Short mmCIF file of C-alpha atoms and ligand atoms in Angstrom, two decimals:
data_model
loop_
_atom_site.label_atom_id
_atom_site.label_comp_id
_atom_site.label_asym_id
_atom_site.label_seq_id
_atom_site.Cartn_x
_atom_site.Cartn_y
_atom_site.Cartn_z
CA MET A 6 -21.11 68.98 26.92
CA THR A 7 -23.30 71.53 29.00
CA ASP A 8 -23.95 74.25 26.64
CA THR A 9 -26.63 73.37 23.95
CA LEU A 10 -25.12 75.94 21.56
CA GLN A 11 -23.05 74.89 18.94
CA PRO A 12 -20.65 76.62 16.55
CA ALA A 13 -23.04 77.77 13.43
CA VAL A 14 -22.51 79.99 10.74
CA HIS A 15 -25.28 80.19 8.49
CA THR A 16 -25.05 83.56 6.50
CA PRO A 17 -21.79 85.29 5.03
CA ILE A 18 -19.27 86.92 7.38
CA PRO A 19 -20.11 89.41 7.94
CA GLY A 20 -24.07 88.51 7.79
CA PRO A 21 -26.69 90.86 6.67
CA LYS A 22 -27.73 92.24 9.67
CA SER A 23 -23.81 93.36 10.58
CA GLN A 24 -23.33 94.97 7.43
CA ALA A 25 -25.91 97.30 8.03
CA ILE A 26 -24.82 98.30 11.47
CA HIS A 27 -21.38 98.59 9.83
CA ALA A 28 -22.47 100.99 7.17
CA ARG A 29 -23.84 103.48 9.99
CA ARG A 30 -20.57 102.18 12.32
CA THR A 31 -18.47 103.90 9.37
CA ALA A 32 -20.78 107.02 9.37
CA VAL A 33 -20.27 108.33 13.00
CA VAL A 34 -17.42 105.72 14.57
CA PRO A 35 -13.77 107.10 14.01
CA ALA A 36 -11.67 104.77 11.16
CA GLY A 37 -8.84 104.88 13.86
CA ILE A 38 -10.31 102.44 16.15
CA PRO A 39 -9.97 98.91 14.90
CA TRP A 40 -12.10 95.86 14.35
CA ASN A 41 -11.39 92.18 13.64
CA LEU A 42 -14.09 91.25 12.07
CA PRO A 43 -17.23 93.73 11.29
CA VAL A 44 -19.46 91.08 13.06
CA TYR A 45 -21.81 92.86 16.03
CA ILE A 46 -22.63 90.64 18.54
CA ASP A 47 -26.10 90.40 19.72
CA ARG A 48 -25.61 88.49 23.18
CA ALA A 49 -22.92 85.85 24.80
CA VAL A 50 -23.32 82.83 26.97
CA GLY A 51 -20.58 80.86 28.14
CA ALA A 52 -18.15 79.90 25.77
CA TYR A 53 -20.24 81.27 22.70
CA LEU A 54 -20.94 85.21 21.23
CA ILE A 55 -23.77 85.06 19.03
CA ASP A 56 -24.32 87.77 16.85
CA VAL A 57 -27.01 89.74 15.37
CA ASP A 58 -27.93 87.74 12.34
CA GLY A 59 -28.00 84.59 14.92
CA ASN A 60 -24.54 82.94 14.15
CA ALA A 61 -22.70 81.70 16.72
CA PHE A 62 -19.05 81.81 17.84
CA VAL A 63 -16.72 79.92 20.14
CA ASP A 64 -15.04 82.80 21.98
CA MET A 65 -11.20 81.44 21.97
CA GLY A 66 -10.51 85.55 22.48
CA SER A 67 -12.73 86.22 25.65
CA GLY A 68 -12.38 90.03 24.62
CA ILE A 69 -8.76 89.44 25.21
CA GLY A 70 -8.97 87.41 28.45
CA VAL A 71 -11.63 89.57 29.89
CA THR A 72 -14.58 87.30 30.41
CA SER A 73 -12.56 84.56 31.99
CA ILE A 74 -15.23 83.19 34.09
CA GLY A 75 -17.35 82.75 31.03
CA HIS A 76 -20.00 84.97 29.24
CA ALA A 77 -23.06 85.30 31.43
CA ASN A 78 -21.84 84.06 34.44
CA GLN A 79 -25.33 84.04 37.20
CA ALA A 80 -22.65 84.76 39.87
CA VAL A 81 -21.85 88.47 38.49
CA ILE A 82 -25.17 88.83 36.90
CA ASP A 83 -26.65 88.41 40.42
CA ALA A 84 -24.13 90.68 42.03
CA VAL A 85 -24.61 93.59 39.50
CA THR A 86 -27.92 93.52 39.79
CA GLU A 87 -28.32 93.74 43.50
CA GLN A 88 -25.40 96.67 43.27
CA ILE A 89 -27.32 98.54 40.79
CA GLY A 90 -30.65 98.38 42.70
CA ARG A 91 -28.75 100.04 45.63
CA PHE A 92 -26.37 102.64 44.46
CA THR A 93 -24.44 103.51 41.21
CA HIS A 94 -22.33 106.02 42.35
CA THR A 95 -20.65 108.10 45.16
CA LEU A 96 -17.06 108.81 44.34
CA PHE A 97 -14.85 106.66 46.69
CA GLY A 98 -12.59 109.76 47.47
CA ILE A 99 -15.86 111.76 48.76
CA LEU A 100 -18.21 108.56 50.21
CA PRO A 101 -16.42 105.18 50.17
CA TYR A 102 -18.15 101.84 50.27
CA GLU A 103 -17.66 97.97 51.50
CA GLY A 104 -17.04 96.77 47.90
CA TYR A 105 -13.78 98.80 47.06
CA VAL A 106 -12.68 97.11 50.69
CA THR A 107 -13.47 93.91 49.70
CA VAL A 108 -11.81 94.21 46.40
CA ALA A 109 -8.42 95.01 47.90
CA GLU A 110 -8.94 92.52 50.40
CA HIS A 111 -9.08 89.58 47.80
CA LEU A 112 -6.10 91.33 45.73
CA ALA A 113 -3.78 91.46 49.22
CA ARG A 114 -4.94 87.63 49.42
CA THR A 115 -4.18 86.47 45.49
CA THR A 116 -1.21 88.81 44.89
CA PRO A 117 2.37 87.12 45.07
CA GLY A 118 3.66 87.45 48.89
CA THR A 119 2.85 87.43 52.37
CA HIS A 120 3.66 91.34 52.77
CA PRO A 121 1.38 94.15 53.59
CA LYS A 122 -0.63 94.92 50.57
CA LYS A 123 -2.73 97.51 49.61
CA THR A 124 -4.65 98.42 46.56
CA LEU A 125 -5.72 101.50 44.31
CA LEU A 126 -8.76 100.77 42.02
CA VAL A 127 -9.07 102.61 38.62
CA ASN A 128 -10.75 101.83 35.60
CA SER A 129 -8.71 100.93 32.92
CA GLY A 130 -5.51 99.22 32.58
CA SER A 131 -3.29 101.92 30.97
CA GLU A 132 -4.65 104.13 34.02
CA ALA A 133 -3.28 101.32 36.35
CA VAL A 134 0.37 101.60 34.45
CA GLU A 135 -0.28 105.48 34.92
CA ASN A 136 -0.20 105.09 38.53
CA ALA A 137 1.74 102.64 39.55
CA VAL A 138 4.57 104.81 37.49
CA LYS A 139 3.71 107.90 39.86
CA ILE A 140 3.68 105.73 42.90
CA ALA A 141 6.99 104.23 42.17
CA ARG A 142 8.40 108.11 41.13
CA LYS A 143 6.93 109.30 44.49
CA HIS A 144 8.28 106.66 46.38
CA THR A 145 11.90 106.62 45.03
CA GLY A 146 12.65 110.41 44.21
CA ARG A 147 13.68 109.06 40.88
CA THR A 148 12.24 109.78 37.47
CA GLY A 149 13.44 106.52 35.08
CA ILE A 150 11.34 104.05 33.81
CA ALA A 151 12.61 100.76 32.26
CA VAL A 152 10.39 98.64 30.11
CA LEU A 153 10.58 95.86 27.79
CA ASP A 154 10.94 94.90 24.26
CA HIS A 155 7.84 93.56 22.74
CA ALA A 156 5.67 95.35 25.57
CA PHE A 157 2.23 96.64 25.46
CA HIS A 158 1.34 98.82 28.46
CA GLY A 159 -1.90 100.90 27.14
CA ARG A 160 -2.81 103.43 24.61
CA THR A 161 -2.69 107.00 26.77
CA ASN A 162 0.41 109.02 26.40
CA LEU A 163 2.55 108.34 29.08
CA THR A 164 1.74 104.07 28.07
CA ILE A 165 2.27 104.79 24.44
CA THR A 166 5.59 105.81 24.96
CA MET A 167 6.06 102.83 27.13
CA ASN A 168 4.66 99.86 24.31
CA HIS A 169 7.44 98.14 22.29
CA LYS A 170 5.27 99.37 18.72
CA MET A 171 5.55 102.83 17.92
CA THR A 172 3.26 101.74 14.97
CA PRO A 173 0.34 101.87 15.51
CA TYR A 174 0.04 102.96 19.01
CA GLY A 175 2.26 106.36 19.00
CA LEU A 176 2.77 107.08 15.32
CA GLY A 177 1.91 111.03 15.18
CA PHE A 178 0.93 111.37 18.76
CA GLY A 179 4.11 112.90 19.87
CA PRO A 180 5.61 114.71 21.75
CA PHE A 181 5.91 111.36 24.25
CA ALA A 182 6.53 111.05 28.30
CA SER A 183 10.29 111.52 29.11
CA ASP A 184 12.45 109.11 30.90
CA VAL A 185 10.93 105.95 29.07
CA HIS A 186 13.83 103.19 28.43
CA HIS A 187 13.58 100.34 26.24
CA VAL A 188 15.20 97.03 27.60
CA PRO A 189 16.14 93.92 25.82
CA ASN A 190 13.54 91.16 26.88
CA SER A 191 13.78 87.28 26.75
CA TYR A 192 12.57 85.85 23.83
CA PRO A 193 14.01 82.41 23.55
CA TYR A 194 12.38 81.20 20.32
CA ARG A 195 14.21 84.49 18.67
CA ASP A 196 17.58 85.10 20.87
CA ARG A 197 18.08 81.35 21.84
CA LEU A 198 19.35 82.75 25.30
CA SER A 199 19.47 81.08 28.84
CA GLY A 200 17.29 83.41 31.29
CA VAL A 201 20.47 84.40 32.99
CA ALA A 202 22.13 85.77 29.79
CA ALA A 203 19.38 87.37 28.91
CA ALA A 204 18.76 88.99 32.15
CA HIS A 205 22.84 90.17 32.04
CA ARG A 206 21.71 91.56 28.55
CA ALA A 207 19.12 93.73 29.96
CA ILE A 208 21.03 94.58 33.11
CA ASP A 209 23.96 95.37 31.29
CA HIS A 210 21.74 97.83 29.13
CA ILE A 211 20.20 99.51 32.12
CA GLU A 212 23.56 100.01 33.85
CA GLN A 213 24.84 101.74 31.02
CA ARG A 214 22.51 103.36 29.11
CA ILE A 215 20.46 104.81 32.14
CA GLY A 216 22.14 104.07 35.59
CA ALA A 217 20.44 102.20 38.32
CA SER A 218 20.39 105.16 40.57
CA ALA A 219 18.34 107.19 38.00
CA LEU A 220 15.53 104.40 37.94
CA ALA A 221 12.19 104.53 39.70
CA ALA A 222 10.71 101.47 38.25
CA LEU A 223 11.40 98.42 35.95
CA ILE A 224 8.05 96.83 34.58
CA VAL A 225 7.52 93.60 33.31
CA GLU A 226 4.59 91.60 31.91
CA PRO A 227 5.71 88.09 33.34
CA ILE A 228 4.28 86.59 29.69
CA GLN A 229 4.05 89.59 27.66
CA GLY A 230 0.51 89.80 26.03
CA GLU A 231 0.24 91.63 22.70
CA GLY A 232 3.93 90.85 22.29
CA GLY A 233 2.51 87.30 21.36
CA PHE A 234 2.47 85.58 24.48
CA ILE A 235 5.92 85.47 24.93
CA VAL A 236 7.47 83.71 27.98
CA PRO A 237 10.65 84.57 29.19
CA ALA A 238 13.29 82.17 29.72
CA ASP A 239 13.93 80.59 33.28
CA GLY A 240 15.76 82.45 35.66
CA TYR A 241 14.94 85.62 33.67
CA LEU A 242 12.41 87.25 35.48
CA PRO A 243 14.13 86.24 39.06
CA ALA A 244 17.33 88.03 38.12
CA LEU A 245 16.05 90.99 36.98
CA GLN A 246 14.00 91.01 40.23
CA ASP A 247 16.76 90.42 42.32
CA TRP A 248 18.86 93.35 40.27
CA ALA A 249 15.87 95.65 41.13
CA ASN A 250 15.92 94.80 44.77
CA ALA A 251 19.28 95.26 45.17
CA ASN A 252 19.25 98.87 43.42
CA GLY A 253 15.95 100.57 44.82
CA VAL A 254 14.19 100.30 41.80
CA VAL A 255 10.55 99.40 42.14
CA PHE A 256 9.64 95.98 40.50
CA ILE A 257 6.43 95.91 38.85
CA ALA A 258 4.57 93.06 37.06
CA ASP A 259 1.98 94.25 34.27
CA GLU A 260 -0.51 91.21 35.18
CA ILE A 261 -3.12 92.93 33.25
CA GLN A 262 -3.71 89.93 30.72
CA SER A 263 -1.84 87.36 32.77
CA GLY A 264 -3.21 87.52 36.02
CA MET A 265 -6.98 86.78 37.62
CA GLY A 266 -6.14 82.81 37.03
CA ARG A 267 -5.25 83.11 33.24
CA THR A 268 -2.48 81.00 33.65
CA GLY A 269 -3.93 78.32 36.05
CA ALA A 270 -2.23 80.63 38.93
CA TRP A 271 -3.76 83.43 40.64
CA PHE A 272 -0.77 85.45 38.66
CA ALA A 273 1.72 84.31 36.18
CA SER A 274 4.53 86.21 38.55
CA GLU A 275 3.92 82.73 40.58
CA HIS A 276 5.41 80.52 37.88
CA PHE A 277 8.43 82.42 38.20
CA GLY A 278 9.17 82.59 41.64
CA ILE A 279 8.81 86.32 41.42
CA THR A 280 7.20 88.56 44.05
CA PRO A 281 6.47 91.90 42.62
CA ASP A 282 6.67 94.82 44.54
CA ILE A 283 3.31 96.16 42.76
CA VAL A 284 1.25 93.96 40.72
CA LEU A 285 -1.20 95.60 37.77
CA THR A 286 -4.61 93.73 37.13
CA ALA A 287 -7.11 95.00 34.70
CA LYS A 288 -8.69 92.58 31.98
CA ALA A 289 -10.56 89.70 33.70
CA ILE A 290 -10.56 91.42 37.19
CA ALA A 291 -14.59 92.68 36.61
CA ALA A 292 -15.93 90.08 33.94
CA GLY A 293 -15.60 92.90 32.01
CA LEU A 294 -16.95 96.30 33.59
CA PRO A 295 -14.39 98.58 33.84
CA LEU A 296 -12.02 97.99 36.70
CA ALA A 297 -8.51 98.04 37.29
CA GLY A 298 -6.22 97.48 40.32
CA VAL A 299 -2.62 99.08 41.48
CA THR A 300 -1.27 96.52 44.15
CA GLY A 301 1.56 97.23 46.01
CA ARG A 302 3.56 97.04 48.87
CA ALA A 303 2.01 99.18 51.86
CA GLU A 304 5.22 100.97 52.94
CA ILE A 305 5.14 102.15 48.59
CA MET A 306 1.57 103.01 48.46
CA ASP A 307 1.81 105.16 51.35
CA SER A 308 4.42 106.89 49.92
CA VAL A 309 1.86 108.99 48.19
CA HIS A 310 0.33 112.45 49.98
CA VAL A 311 -3.15 112.36 50.50
CA GLY A 312 -5.10 113.65 47.16
CA GLY A 313 -2.09 112.39 45.10
CA ILE A 314 -4.18 109.56 43.51
CA GLY A 315 -7.94 108.53 42.81
CA GLY A 316 -10.28 109.15 40.35
CA THR A 317 -14.32 110.16 39.70
CA PHE A 318 -15.27 106.35 38.72
CA GLY A 319 -12.05 104.45 40.00
CA GLY A 320 -13.67 101.40 41.94
CA ASN A 321 -17.05 102.09 40.91
CA PRO A 322 -19.67 100.39 43.07
CA VAL A 323 -21.12 98.19 40.09
CA ALA A 324 -17.42 97.08 39.01
CA VAL A 325 -16.12 96.02 42.31
CA ALA A 326 -19.45 94.27 42.60
CA ALA A 327 -18.68 92.16 39.56
CA ALA A 328 -15.24 92.04 40.54
CA ALA A 329 -15.98 90.31 44.27
CA ALA A 330 -18.25 87.76 42.43
CA VAL A 331 -15.25 86.87 40.18
CA PHE A 332 -13.30 86.38 42.97
CA ASP A 333 -15.46 84.45 44.59
CA GLU A 334 -16.78 82.77 41.69
CA ILE A 335 -12.99 81.57 40.67
CA ASP A 336 -12.42 79.82 44.16
CA ARG A 337 -15.70 78.47 44.25
CA ALA A 338 -15.59 76.77 41.05
CA GLY A 339 -12.38 75.48 41.27
CA LEU A 340 -11.24 78.01 37.89
CA LEU A 341 -7.71 78.05 38.49
CA ALA A 342 -7.54 74.14 38.15
CA GLU A 343 -10.14 74.36 34.96
CA ALA A 344 -7.87 77.18 33.42
CA ASP A 345 -4.98 74.69 33.64
CA ARG A 346 -6.60 71.67 32.39
CA ILE A 347 -7.89 73.74 29.81
CA GLY A 348 -4.55 75.06 28.77
CA SER A 349 -3.06 71.53 28.91
CA ARG A 350 -5.64 70.19 26.29
CA LEU A 351 -5.42 72.86 24.34
CA ARG A 352 -1.56 72.83 24.12
CA THR A 353 -1.40 68.88 23.07
CA GLY A 354 -3.36 69.78 20.67
CA LEU A 355 -1.32 72.88 19.69
CA ASP A 356 1.51 70.61 20.00
CA ALA A 357 0.23 67.77 17.59
CA LEU A 358 -0.25 70.64 15.36
CA GLN A 359 2.96 72.08 15.07
CA ARG A 360 4.41 68.66 13.82
CA ARG A 361 1.85 68.38 10.74
CA HIS A 362 2.43 72.21 9.85
CA PRO A 363 5.92 73.46 9.63
CA THR A 364 4.88 77.14 9.31
CA VAL A 365 4.31 76.34 13.27
CA GLY A 366 7.75 77.66 14.22
CA GLU A 367 6.85 77.84 17.81
CA VAL A 368 3.77 76.81 20.64
CA ARG A 369 4.01 78.85 23.85
CA GLY A 370 2.27 79.89 26.96
CA ILE A 371 1.34 78.65 30.19
CA GLY A 372 -2.31 77.53 31.42
CA ALA A 373 -5.30 78.97 29.49
CA MET A 374 -2.60 81.30 27.62
CA GLN A 375 -1.38 79.59 25.14
CA ALA A 376 -0.07 81.07 21.31
CA PHE A 377 1.71 79.80 18.67
CA GLU A 378 4.07 81.96 16.26
CA LEU A 379 3.92 81.27 12.40
CA THR A 380 7.32 81.24 11.12
CA ASP A 381 8.06 80.77 6.71
CA PRO A 382 10.09 77.27 7.25
CA ASN A 383 12.01 78.27 4.44
CA THR A 384 13.58 81.66 5.33
CA GLY A 385 12.69 81.40 9.34
CA LEU A 386 11.47 85.09 9.01
CA PRO A 387 7.99 86.06 10.63
CA LEU A 388 5.24 84.76 8.26
CA ALA A 389 3.55 88.16 8.46
CA GLY A 390 -0.36 88.50 7.75
CA ALA A 391 -0.89 84.71 8.16
CA ALA A 392 -2.21 85.19 11.88
CA GLY A 393 -4.86 87.19 10.25
CA THR A 394 -5.59 85.08 7.58
CA ILE A 395 -6.37 82.11 10.08
CA SER A 396 -8.47 84.00 12.38
CA ARG A 397 -10.56 85.11 9.16
CA TYR A 398 -10.66 81.34 7.75
CA ALA A 399 -11.62 80.59 11.93
CA ALA A 400 -14.09 82.86 11.60
CA GLY A 401 -16.18 81.66 9.09
CA ARG A 402 -16.51 77.89 10.60
CA GLY A 403 -17.41 79.93 13.99
CA VAL A 404 -14.41 80.68 16.14
CA ILE A 405 -13.15 83.61 17.05
CA LEU A 406 -9.40 83.97 17.41
CA VAL A 407 -7.16 86.78 18.43
CA THR A 408 -3.65 87.29 16.54
CA ALA A 409 -1.15 88.81 18.27
CA GLY A 410 2.90 89.39 17.94
CA SER A 411 4.86 92.59 17.10
CA ASP A 412 5.44 90.90 13.65
CA GLY A 413 1.66 90.07 13.51
CA ASN A 414 2.19 86.71 12.94
CA VAL A 415 1.03 84.88 16.30
CA VAL A 416 -2.41 83.28 17.18
CA ARG A 417 -2.93 83.63 20.46
CA LEU A 418 -5.84 81.54 22.58
CA LEU A 419 -7.63 82.98 25.71
CA PRO A 420 -10.48 80.86 26.06
CA ASN A 421 -12.67 81.30 29.23
CA PHE A 422 -12.12 78.85 31.68
CA THR A 423 -15.74 77.22 31.57
CA THR A 424 -15.21 76.21 27.89
CA PRO A 425 -16.31 72.64 27.43
CA ASP A 426 -13.82 69.93 25.78
CA ALA A 427 -15.91 69.72 22.81
CA GLU A 428 -15.20 73.41 21.94
CA ILE A 429 -11.64 73.38 22.15
CA ASP A 430 -11.16 70.42 20.29
CA TYR A 431 -13.13 71.91 17.78
CA THR A 432 -11.63 74.95 17.50
CA LEU A 433 -8.29 72.31 17.03
CA GLU A 434 -9.98 70.66 14.16
CA VAL A 435 -10.77 74.25 12.89
CA LEU A 436 -6.85 75.25 13.23
CA ASP A 437 -5.87 72.32 11.84
CA ALA A 438 -8.09 72.94 8.26
CA ALA A 439 -6.69 76.49 8.58
CA LEU A 440 -3.20 75.79 8.32
CA ALA A 441 -3.30 73.83 5.94
CA ASP A 442 -5.39 76.47 3.90
CA ILE A 443 -2.44 78.61 4.01
CA ALA A 444 -0.07 75.98 3.27
CA GLN A 445 -1.93 75.86 -0.11
CA GLY A 446 -1.90 79.33 -0.83
CA GLY A 447 -5.18 80.02 0.29
CA ASN A 448 -6.89 83.62 1.74
CA GLY A 449 -8.79 83.04 4.72
CA ARG A 450 -12.48 82.71 3.12
C1 PLP B 528 -4.93 95.50 27.85
C2 PLP B 528 -3.37 95.62 28.40
C3 PLP B 528 -3.26 96.78 29.20
C4 PLP B 528 -4.01 98.39 28.52
O1 PLP B 528 -5.13 97.66 29.15
P1 PLP B 528 -6.61 98.83 29.08
O2 PLP B 528 -7.44 98.65 29.89
O3 PLP B 528 -6.33 98.81 27.58
O4 PLP B 528 -5.94 100.26 29.23
C5 PLP B 528 -2.06 96.95 29.63
N1 PLP B 528 -1.01 96.22 29.60
C6 PLP B 528 -1.39 94.96 29.40
C7 PLP B 528 -0.42 93.93 29.84
C8 PLP B 528 -2.55 94.98 28.53
O5 PLP B 528 -2.81 93.48 28.07
#
């Protein structure tokens, strides 16, 4: 273990200093912004988060798969510091700089397919989705957008229309965007369909309810993130891609959560043998600095007129410096292989937990993107609330977990790729105890 830190909780959670800040927050920050735990973070290093009360937590969420190369990575610190000293802004659409071009080259190199590609850089995942839709509409001259059930694409007006869950993301925020169509996904644990059958169901739905010639784009998360790390059945995504290609529909992969090495490949699309027309990146691309990418076939990306895309902060010089360091660091330190190795260790442990705990209905995921879905063994229904209970229990023992799933019954594990084995094993021990606790009716404390 290279880290000298250890999980250490020596106050109640939240501790007194966190509680004091939380009281201030409640007065000035809107109630609608959620929090998992009112624990205020002071600093982070490697696999650890340290709060203002000095408690140290193993970070198994990485801020939802953002800090994948580890907190306080020295290469990122150096690149960002150097760039801040040179300049922090020009607006790429007014006066350009090299870092933007470098990141576009990295994305052209690492996204699936060897065709010519171009990249637009923006500030957030939602903004990447918005721009992909704009570009697909302009390119095809069509307006319809198909999204999958259990999808999550963001929090802007268009993207809340694209999400599976209206509660909480859209409730009361209408009117919503038009011409967005929700299509059945592949969810093997629940639908028991083969990939071919699930694709058939989705394509029938599109052809009957929308019409192929009305559709500009079909957008998929290769592994659904907020939906609960749903891995589609074999053959589902290739069949959707074949259909989209044959019908002039732009096939977009939202790899905002599944990309940038999370699954042990640069992009999850590779595991399914798909080559999307457009790939979206955000979360892990710049180690936490705000940056997102829309990378697509050159002829699709170039279909937009001059001035039709861009923005003030998109591809900010400091964010692109961080992103270039992230790409270099993944290559230099062999972090794709590490994501795969850490993921297998976690998976072996989770599979063992499933054998011991009947509430673990399914363990799923690829690489360092693993989750388990909690099901009532008597009724087969989702064990709503159980994921939150487990995450509270784990926090009290020094492990930060994030939940997922449309029913809130999935625990997802997204360790960063430099997490030592000891921290993975400790997390598995805590999960074992947490699952035993919920079986006895514990409330997570
Ligand atoms: C997080 C996420 C988004 C939205 O990204 P923001 O940066 O929060 O706007 C979109 N798609 C997926 C798959 C995501 O995980």
